[in-house]
Amino acid sequence: MLQIPSDEGDFNLQFFKDESFERRKCIKCGSYYWSQDRERKTCGDPPCDVYSFIGNAAGTKPMNVNMVRESFLGFFSDTHKIIKPYPIVPRWREDVLLVNASIYDFQPHVTSGLVKPPGNPLVMSQPCIRMDDVDSVGFTGRHLTSFEMLCHDSFNYPGNHVYWKNETVSYCYNFFTRAIGIDGKQISFKEKPWSGGGNAGAALEVFVKGLELATLVFMDLKSDPEGQFEIDGEKYSKMPLEVVDTGYGLERIAWVTMGSSTVYDAVFPEVIKFVKDHSGVNFADSDEMAKVTINGVSESYLSQSSDSDELIRYLRNAYIISDHSRSLVHLLKDYVIPSNVKVGYLERMLLRRIFRAADIINFTGNILDIMKMHIQALSGIIEDFPYKFAEEIITGEREKFQKNIVEGKAEVLRLLKRKKSIGNEDLQLLYDSSGMPPDLVREIANSEHVVIEIPKDFHSLIAARHKIVQKTGDNNIEIYPEIKTRPLYYDDTHIYDFNALVLFSNKNKIIPNQTAFYPTGGGQPNDLGYFVYKGKNVQVTNVEKKVESIVHTLETPIEKGSRIIGHIDVERRRRLMVHHSSTHLILGVMRSYLGEQVWQAGAQKGVESSRIDISYNRKLTEEDVREIERRCLLAIMENRKIKASFMDWNKATEKYGFRLFEGGVPLSSKLRVVEIEGVDIEGCGGTHLSNTGEIGIIKIISAESIQEGIQRIIFCAGKSALDYIQANYSQLNQIRKDTRITSEDVSNGVQKLTQENVDLRKRLELYIKTQAESLYASSQETTIGQHRWNLIHGNIDQDVYQFLIKYIMSKNTNFIILNEEDLTISVICREPSISKELLDSIPHNSIVKPSRFIKIELSRDQFSEYLKILK
């Protein structure tokens, strides 16, 4: 049970008093709510209330999504700063895959108080995607995978109060009554605590005619293991910042003003019509969905209609296509590449469901045309949509889906033959590995007279398997005191020697007041070197940052209070700087050359070489690599400036966008922005050169796909590149010497030698075959005991011997081979029992068992003796 601190008597607000609201207890669920309607007995939340707006809309006029968005932003524009929507993929966070709510835009950097909000108060319309209810899309009439969350938020700091509960409820009420025209008596505010993303607080859910239109959260708690407030087993404590976090459902507001049977018919009616017009089946009327939508999902109704009522089934698949294609617009706008991991997997899931639904209703239209219709309805939210990229992705995924279906059907039949049943784990494995839709698996199973059950939340379970587990943080931070170390490497990357005072010492770890040693971070390894302490050099083996402390691990301890002199390994630092700046240069060049879909997916800088992983939907060719190298060299020759500066978080993101977070997300009030003039701009805490000319040269060693949609480029730069080139040149010269290739074109020379080797090998194989067959034909017959044997004696080359053995084995005869070359006797016989009497007659010291093939090493005397016996 959530226990939260009382504030202003919870919601005993002046606004409620002024507007004649009363607090009551719901006669069905027992929750408390506020209403002007004295006849109301329930809170407004289903199942306490049903949807009474279907066929009986609220508001003064029907409003589509564009009208609602414009109305909301316009209503708050005089008092709030309008913020542009953030991307659907939260590049500024590492703990979630998709933006699920508008507050995600500001967690944790703003809600923690570390970074100021981009506006205070602010208003925005934020696109969101939630995959938790993906299986309900098309079935309930009210679930969407993507939606816009309207919000007006305020951030109250100590000494800077903006607005809190009373004003928030007033804004909400006035928006619905004045801008939308909803009768105030139809609005109820239900009290319900909220928690999420490490924060919590009291909240009000806003209902109109049974439909939740908004949630007003008053966030003033933060997750704290020692906190005094508890939320479902997790403890929270008060935070100094009080955040008004509101969320209004744009699509739901449009729906309640239209009163249509489903939310789909309110949000994208033109799309639904297009899908129906380009399909080869008949559809149930949308009014047929009303009884499901109004009363919630009936399990019995769904199970019956999904199998028996084909018209309802077709309608649901039309809804699936219409809804999922809109989510696809947001994902492709952010250049998400389908894959089998993370957000790429969720995109692939939506595509597969679209393709399956299209097959069921015989859809003949173009999915991209549907997306264009969505984009028109998302004007102001979607700009500069990458149509070419989207078309490539959709076409490629459609081909893969069709191929997977063919292969998947065969796999299902094999599985049924082996197991005679298919369980939930099998269904999930088939979906993950082959993309087999569960309903298609069921159809195949039914044809084999096998009944299988599909979990109603199958796709939600699949999506949950691919979620990111939120990071728990570094548990070792607490062992270090709160000491701030001045990073001299930000003052000047060419500071290699410095003085320092040891402020903390524990065993072989110290924290100095300042340091030029760069700590491991951002894919860049730490500096190495040594401290001079009491006339001796103490080696530094590791450097890491803990909050604002820079901890140095030493070979031997240094006492607290000691004054020391640090010396950086200059050669190592230099090579790391070259490789780090080269990483930024290569990334910028690849984005310019390959397209905006290129995002950094990982990087690791090294001394001898470095790597960078990028999102890209095809393997790089040799021509691509050469062009990237050429463009990098051009930028190096142009000696472009590399500048690093600290900027306010909001100013930096507003100016440069979320490309800043290519290399990770630093949790700090300031962003260190590194710019290669005209090529690349990133947030980065690493050490860099002053200009591209200092790089010298970049050589790409390899470019390969490490997983679907991810390409890995390994390269070296500067002195490391020279070392690599010289080493390869030395190997080339050695090849020339060893092969006696005199021409400059080593490649043609090697190809010629290779072909000559192939020809010689063929001739050798023919010679071996001829020799073996000749030995077989010239064998002598002899009788030993009860059996006839063929005898071959000679000095037999090993290659000929190996071929001869295989040749004899294929003939299924009894043979003895006496080989002078290695003094061995080989026995090949039809059955293991035949070899027993022969083994007894051979003078040898080996322990062997009867077998169809036996090879025994003999001494010279044993070999000669047995040769006499046989002759």
mmCIF file of C-alpha atoms in Angstrom, residues 18-266:
data_model
loop_
_atom_site.group_PDB
_atom_site.id
_atom_site.type_symbol
_atom_site.label_atom_id
_atom_site.label_comp_id
_atom_site.label_asym_id
_atom_site.label_seq_id
_atom_site.Cartn_x
_atom_site.Cartn_y
_atom_site.Cartn_z
ATOM 1 C CA ASP A 18 -14.599 27.833 -4.994
ATOM 2 C CA GLU A 19 -16.079 25.587 -7.702
ATOM 3 C CA SER A 20 -18.360 23.651 -5.296
ATOM 4 C CA PHE A 21 -16.564 20.315 -5.607
ATOM 5 C CA GLU A 22 -17.215 17.727 -2.917
ATOM 6 C CA ARG A 23 -15.021 14.844 -1.809
ATOM 7 C CA ARG A 24 -16.842 11.501 -1.801
ATOM 8 C CA LYS A 25 -16.070 7.820 -1.488
ATOM 9 C CA CYS A 26 -16.878 5.600 -4.474
ATOM 10 C CA ILE A 27 -19.623 3.136 -3.561
ATOM 11 C CA LYS A 28 -17.983 0.459 -5.743
ATOM 12 C CA CYS A 29 -14.202 0.636 -5.278
ATOM 13 C CA GLY A 30 -13.955 2.728 -2.108
ATOM 14 C CA SER A 31 -11.616 5.312 -3.649
ATOM 15 C CA TYR A 32 -12.012 9.016 -2.917
ATOM 16 C CA TYR A 33 -12.923 11.413 -5.694
ATOM 17 C CA TRP A 34 -14.015 15.041 -6.218
ATOM 18 C CA SER A 35 -17.090 16.058 -8.207
ATOM 19 C CA GLN A 36 -19.528 18.955 -8.697
ATOM 20 C CA ASP A 37 -22.337 16.508 -9.456
ATOM 21 C CA ARG A 38 -24.172 15.815 -6.207
ATOM 22 C CA GLU A 39 -25.965 12.870 -7.805
ATOM 23 C CA ARG A 40 -22.705 11.066 -8.626
ATOM 24 C CA LYS A 41 -21.986 7.975 -6.492
ATOM 25 C CA THR A 42 -18.989 6.506 -8.339
ATOM 26 C CA CYS A 43 -15.454 7.728 -9.062
ATOM 27 C CA GLY A 44 -15.691 7.582 -12.873
ATOM 28 C CA ASP A 45 -13.036 4.918 -13.306
ATOM 29 C CA PRO A 46 -14.084 1.705 -15.110
ATOM 30 C CA PRO A 47 -15.399 -0.723 -14.042
ATOM 31 C CA CYS A 48 -17.120 1.578 -11.548
ATOM 32 C CA ASP A 49 -18.431 3.508 -14.575
ATOM 33 C CA VAL A 50 -18.891 2.458 -18.201
ATOM 34 C CA TYR A 51 -18.056 4.510 -21.278
ATOM 35 C CA SER A 52 -21.172 6.683 -21.583
ATOM 36 C CA PHE A 53 -19.726 8.978 -24.260
ATOM 37 C CA ILE A 54 -20.005 6.487 -27.155
ATOM 38 C CA GLY A 55 -22.866 7.764 -29.232
ATOM 39 C CA ASN A 56 -23.237 10.587 -26.702
ATOM 40 C CA ALA A 57 -20.123 12.736 -27.068
ATOM 41 C CA ALA A 58 -18.854 15.253 -24.539
ATOM 42 C CA GLY A 59 -17.786 18.798 -25.418
ATOM 43 C CA THR A 60 -19.274 21.372 -27.724
ATOM 44 C CA LYS A 61 -18.014 19.929 -31.015
ATOM 45 C CA PRO A 62 -16.096 16.965 -32.479
ATOM 46 C CA MET A 63 -12.347 17.583 -32.484
ATOM 47 C CA ASN A 64 -9.711 15.585 -34.349
ATOM 48 C CA VAL A 65 -6.204 15.097 -32.949
ATOM 49 C CA ASN A 66 -4.768 18.162 -34.677
ATOM 50 C CA MET A 67 -7.556 20.348 -33.297
ATOM 51 C CA VAL A 68 -7.038 18.998 -29.755
ATOM 52 C CA ARG A 69 -3.278 19.537 -29.921
ATOM 53 C CA GLU A 70 -3.645 23.092 -31.200
ATOM 54 C CA SER A 71 -6.295 23.825 -28.602
ATOM 55 C CA PHE A 72 -4.158 22.528 -25.742
ATOM 56 C CA LEU A 73 -0.969 24.327 -26.738
ATOM 57 C CA GLY A 74 -2.912 27.494 -27.471
ATOM 58 C CA PHE A 75 -4.686 27.400 -24.110
ATOM 59 C CA PHE A 76 -1.379 27.330 -22.218
ATOM 60 C CA SER A 77 0.777 29.394 -24.597
ATOM 61 C CA ASP A 78 0.297 32.692 -22.715
ATOM 62 C CA THR A 79 1.487 31.270 -19.380
ATOM 63 C CA HIS A 80 3.776 28.381 -20.386
ATOM 64 C CA LYS A 81 6.756 27.948 -22.705
ATOM 65 C CA ILE A 82 5.937 25.627 -25.615
ATOM 66 C CA ILE A 83 8.566 22.880 -25.900
ATOM 67 C CA LYS A 84 9.068 20.893 -29.081
ATOM 68 C CA PRO A 85 8.500 17.150 -28.699
ATOM 69 C CA TYR A 86 11.492 14.958 -27.887
ATOM 70 C CA PRO A 87 12.375 11.903 -30.053
ATOM 71 C CA ILE A 88 10.502 8.675 -29.381
ATOM 72 C CA VAL A 89 13.846 6.932 -28.733
ATOM 73 C CA PRO A 90 15.252 8.499 -25.544
ATOM 74 C CA ARG A 91 18.907 8.946 -26.506
ATOM 75 C CA TRP A 92 19.365 10.998 -23.330
ATOM 76 C CA ARG A 93 18.628 7.906 -21.195
ATOM 77 C CA GLU A 94 20.211 4.464 -20.965
ATOM 78 C CA ASP A 95 17.593 2.691 -18.839
ATOM 79 C CA VAL A 96 14.589 2.624 -21.211
ATOM 80 C CA LEU A 97 14.030 1.819 -24.876
ATOM 81 C CA LEU A 98 11.130 4.141 -25.686
ATOM 82 C CA VAL A 99 9.483 7.242 -24.310
ATOM 83 C CA ASN A 100 6.430 5.969 -22.417
ATOM 84 C CA ALA A 101 5.327 9.311 -20.932
ATOM 85 C CA SER A 102 6.167 13.005 -21.200
ATOM 86 C CA ILE A 103 8.015 12.967 -17.858
ATOM 87 C CA TYR A 104 10.563 10.596 -19.462
ATOM 88 C CA ASP A 105 11.906 13.700 -21.228
ATOM 89 C CA PHE A 106 13.036 15.113 -17.883
ATOM 90 C CA GLN A 107 14.104 12.052 -15.909
ATOM 91 C CA PRO A 108 16.493 11.829 -14.233
ATOM 92 C CA HIS A 109 18.491 14.960 -15.040
ATOM 93 C CA VAL A 110 15.696 17.523 -14.411
ATOM 94 C CA THR A 111 13.620 15.710 -11.781
ATOM 95 C CA SER A 112 16.767 15.169 -9.716
ATOM 96 C CA GLY A 113 17.384 18.923 -9.663
ATOM 97 C CA LEU A 114 20.682 18.565 -11.498
ATOM 98 C CA VAL A 115 19.543 20.295 -14.692
ATOM 99 C CA LYS A 116 17.055 23.146 -15.035
ATOM 100 C CA PRO A 117 13.973 22.386 -17.164
ATOM 101 C CA PRO A 118 13.848 23.806 -20.709
ATOM 102 C CA GLY A 119 10.920 25.951 -19.592
ATOM 103 C CA ASN A 120 9.247 26.634 -16.261
ATOM 104 C CA PRO A 121 6.368 26.243 -16.539
ATOM 105 C CA LEU A 122 6.297 24.382 -19.858
ATOM 106 C CA VAL A 123 3.713 22.841 -22.169
ATOM 107 C CA MET A 124 4.237 20.246 -24.899
ATOM 108 C CA SER A 125 2.765 17.337 -26.823
ATOM 109 C CA GLN A 126 5.076 14.331 -26.532
ATOM 110 C CA PRO A 127 4.717 11.233 -28.743
ATOM 111 C CA CYS A 128 4.932 8.003 -26.736
ATOM 112 C CA ILE A 129 4.968 4.279 -27.472
ATOM 113 C CA ARG A 130 3.897 1.597 -25.015
ATOM 114 C CA MET A 131 4.124 -2.073 -25.925
ATOM 115 C CA ASP A 132 2.554 -3.449 -22.739
ATOM 116 C CA ASP A 133 -0.916 -3.695 -24.279
ATOM 117 C CA VAL A 134 0.073 -4.490 -27.863
ATOM 118 C CA ASP A 135 -2.112 -7.619 -27.865
ATOM 119 C CA SER A 136 -5.181 -5.543 -26.942
ATOM 120 C CA VAL A 137 -4.879 -3.301 -29.997
ATOM 121 C CA GLY A 138 -7.821 -3.976 -32.269
ATOM 122 C CA PHE A 139 -9.594 -6.078 -29.666
ATOM 123 C CA THR A 140 -10.732 -3.641 -26.975
ATOM 124 C CA GLY A 141 -11.377 -0.659 -29.192
ATOM 125 C CA ARG A 142 -9.477 1.623 -26.821
ATOM 126 C CA HIS A 143 -5.799 0.530 -26.765
ATOM 127 C CA LEU A 144 -3.091 2.175 -28.855
ATOM 128 C CA THR A 145 0.611 1.412 -29.163
ATOM 129 C CA SER A 146 1.482 5.053 -29.848
ATOM 130 C CA PHE A 147 -0.134 8.188 -28.503
ATOM 131 C CA GLU A 148 0.603 11.817 -27.729
ATOM 132 C CA MET A 149 0.802 12.822 -24.100
ATOM 133 C CA LEU A 150 -0.100 16.475 -23.644
ATOM 134 C CA CYS A 151 1.413 18.022 -20.546
ATOM 135 C CA HIS A 152 1.770 21.283 -18.653
ATOM 136 C CA ASP A 153 4.510 20.929 -16.047
ATOM 137 C CA SER A 154 6.050 23.132 -13.407
ATOM 138 C CA PHE A 155 9.211 22.656 -11.353
ATOM 139 C CA ASN A 156 9.163 24.236 -7.921
ATOM 140 C CA TYR A 157 12.566 24.829 -6.364
ATOM 141 C CA PRO A 158 13.208 26.090 -2.830
ATOM 142 C CA GLY A 159 12.762 29.841 -3.061
ATOM 143 C CA ASN A 160 11.291 29.634 -6.572
ATOM 144 C CA HIS A 161 7.663 28.472 -6.434
ATOM 145 C CA VAL A 162 5.866 28.314 -9.804
ATOM 146 C CA TYR A 163 2.602 26.497 -9.114
ATOM 147 C CA TRP A 164 1.462 23.374 -7.307
ATOM 148 C CA LYS A 165 -1.780 21.478 -6.711
ATOM 149 C CA ASN A 166 -4.400 24.214 -6.619
ATOM 150 C CA GLU A 167 -3.266 25.913 -9.824
ATOM 151 C CA THR A 168 -2.770 22.570 -11.611
ATOM 152 C CA VAL A 169 -6.316 21.412 -10.955
ATOM 153 C CA SER A 170 -7.611 24.836 -11.959
ATOM 154 C CA TYR A 171 -5.716 24.720 -15.271
ATOM 155 C CA CYS A 172 -7.050 21.235 -15.951
ATOM 156 C CA TYR A 173 -10.662 22.070 -15.169
ATOM 157 C CA ASN A 174 -10.623 25.292 -17.168
ATOM 158 C CA PHE A 175 -9.030 23.622 -20.195
ATOM 159 C CA PHE A 176 -11.707 20.944 -20.339
ATOM 160 C CA THR A 177 -14.621 23.268 -19.684
ATOM 161 C CA ARG A 178 -13.512 26.322 -21.694
ATOM 162 C CA ALA A 179 -11.318 24.957 -24.509
ATOM 163 C CA ILE A 180 -13.101 21.627 -25.054
ATOM 164 C CA GLY A 181 -16.524 22.647 -23.809
ATOM 165 C CA ILE A 182 -17.108 19.752 -21.413
ATOM 166 C CA ASP A 183 -19.715 20.256 -18.717
ATOM 167 C CA GLY A 184 -17.919 20.602 -15.369
ATOM 168 C CA LYS A 185 -20.379 18.215 -13.715
ATOM 169 C CA GLN A 186 -19.150 15.464 -16.038
ATOM 170 C CA ILE A 187 -15.588 15.771 -14.689
ATOM 171 C CA SER A 188 -14.429 13.748 -11.664
ATOM 172 C CA PHE A 189 -11.008 13.849 -9.996
ATOM 173 C CA LYS A 190 -10.065 10.505 -8.428
ATOM 174 C CA GLU A 191 -7.347 10.406 -5.776
ATOM 175 C CA LYS A 192 -4.705 7.820 -6.569
ATOM 176 C CA PRO A 193 -0.996 7.850 -5.605
ATOM 177 C CA TRP A 194 1.587 7.529 -8.407
ATOM 178 C CA SER A 195 5.119 6.175 -8.686
ATOM 179 C CA GLY A 196 7.540 5.613 -11.548
ATOM 180 C CA GLY A 197 11.089 6.193 -12.743
ATOM 181 C CA GLY A 198 12.450 6.532 -9.199
ATOM 182 C CA ASN A 199 9.927 9.210 -8.181
ATOM 183 C CA ALA A 200 6.496 9.279 -6.559
ATOM 184 C CA GLY A 201 3.778 11.557 -5.254
ATOM 185 C CA ALA A 202 0.081 12.165 -4.783
ATOM 186 C CA ALA A 203 -2.014 12.193 -7.948
ATOM 187 C CA LEU A 204 -5.462 12.843 -9.383
ATOM 188 C CA GLU A 205 -6.917 10.897 -12.288
ATOM 189 C CA VAL A 206 -9.392 12.897 -14.370
ATOM 190 C CA PHE A 207 -12.464 11.138 -15.807
ATOM 191 C CA VAL A 208 -15.215 12.232 -18.166
ATOM 192 C CA LYS A 209 -18.101 9.849 -18.864
ATOM 193 C CA GLY A 210 -16.040 6.851 -17.736
ATOM 194 C CA LEU A 211 -12.950 7.671 -19.807
ATOM 195 C CA GLU A 212 -9.697 8.754 -18.152
ATOM 196 C CA LEU A 213 -8.529 11.878 -19.955
ATOM 197 C CA ALA A 214 -5.647 13.029 -17.756
ATOM 198 C CA THR A 215 -3.482 12.311 -14.729
ATOM 199 C CA LEU A 216 -2.159 15.094 -12.516
ATOM 200 C CA VAL A 217 0.907 13.961 -10.560
ATOM 201 C CA PHE A 218 2.462 15.986 -7.761
ATOM 202 C CA MET A 219 5.922 14.510 -7.628
ATOM 203 C CA ASP A 220 7.789 15.310 -4.427
ATOM 204 C CA LEU A 221 9.355 11.958 -3.484
ATOM 205 C CA LYS A 222 12.506 10.206 -4.649
ATOM 206 C CA SER A 223 13.616 6.605 -4.266
ATOM 207 C CA ASP A 224 15.651 6.194 -1.071
ATOM 208 C CA PRO A 225 16.476 2.895 0.727
ATOM 209 C CA GLU A 226 16.414 4.825 4.013
ATOM 210 C CA GLY A 227 13.269 6.828 3.172
ATOM 211 C CA GLN A 228 10.324 7.134 5.527
ATOM 212 C CA PHE A 229 7.608 6.654 2.895
ATOM 213 C CA GLU A 230 6.870 3.305 1.278
ATOM 214 C CA ILE A 231 5.458 2.432 -2.131
ATOM 215 C CA ASP A 232 4.752 -1.245 -2.700
ATOM 216 C CA GLY A 233 7.820 -2.298 -0.735
ATOM 217 C CA GLU A 234 10.117 0.444 -2.073
ATOM 218 C CA LYS A 235 11.066 3.339 0.186
ATOM 219 C CA TYR A 236 11.003 7.008 -0.724
ATOM 220 C CA SER A 237 11.986 10.249 0.900
ATOM 221 C CA LYS A 238 11.086 13.892 0.294
ATOM 222 C CA MET A 239 13.026 15.704 -2.396
ATOM 223 C CA PRO A 240 13.588 19.455 -2.362
ATOM 224 C CA LEU A 241 12.155 19.794 -5.879
ATOM 225 C CA GLU A 242 8.364 19.646 -6.294
ATOM 226 C CA VAL A 243 7.338 18.678 -9.818
ATOM 227 C CA VAL A 244 3.922 19.063 -11.360
ATOM 228 C CA ASP A 245 3.827 16.217 -13.890
ATOM 229 C CA THR A 246 0.620 16.152 -15.900
ATOM 230 C CA GLY A 247 -0.360 13.812 -18.682
ATOM 231 C CA TYR A 248 -3.386 14.379 -20.943
ATOM 232 C CA GLY A 249 -4.368 11.755 -23.514
ATOM 233 C CA LEU A 250 -4.679 13.649 -26.788
ATOM 234 C CA GLU A 251 -6.343 10.736 -28.607
ATOM 235 C CA ARG A 252 -8.761 10.132 -25.723
ATOM 236 C CA ILE A 253 -9.800 13.779 -25.669
ATOM 237 C CA ALA A 254 -10.514 13.587 -29.404
ATOM 238 C CA TRP A 255 -12.431 10.341 -28.839
ATOM 239 C CA VAL A 256 -14.650 11.724 -26.073
ATOM 240 C CA THR A 257 -15.589 14.696 -28.255
ATOM 241 C CA MET A 258 -16.512 12.450 -31.185
ATOM 242 C CA GLY A 259 -18.232 9.639 -29.319
ATOM 243 C CA SER A 260 -17.194 7.043 -31.915
ATOM 244 C CA SER A 261 -17.371 3.310 -31.286
ATOM 245 C CA THR A 262 -13.586 2.972 -30.966
ATOM 246 C CA VAL A 263 -10.647 5.257 -30.407
ATOM 247 C CA TYR A 264 -9.327 4.204 -33.822
ATOM 248 C CA ASP A 265 -12.367 5.639 -35.598
ATOM 249 C CA ALA A 266 -11.774 8.930 -33.784
#
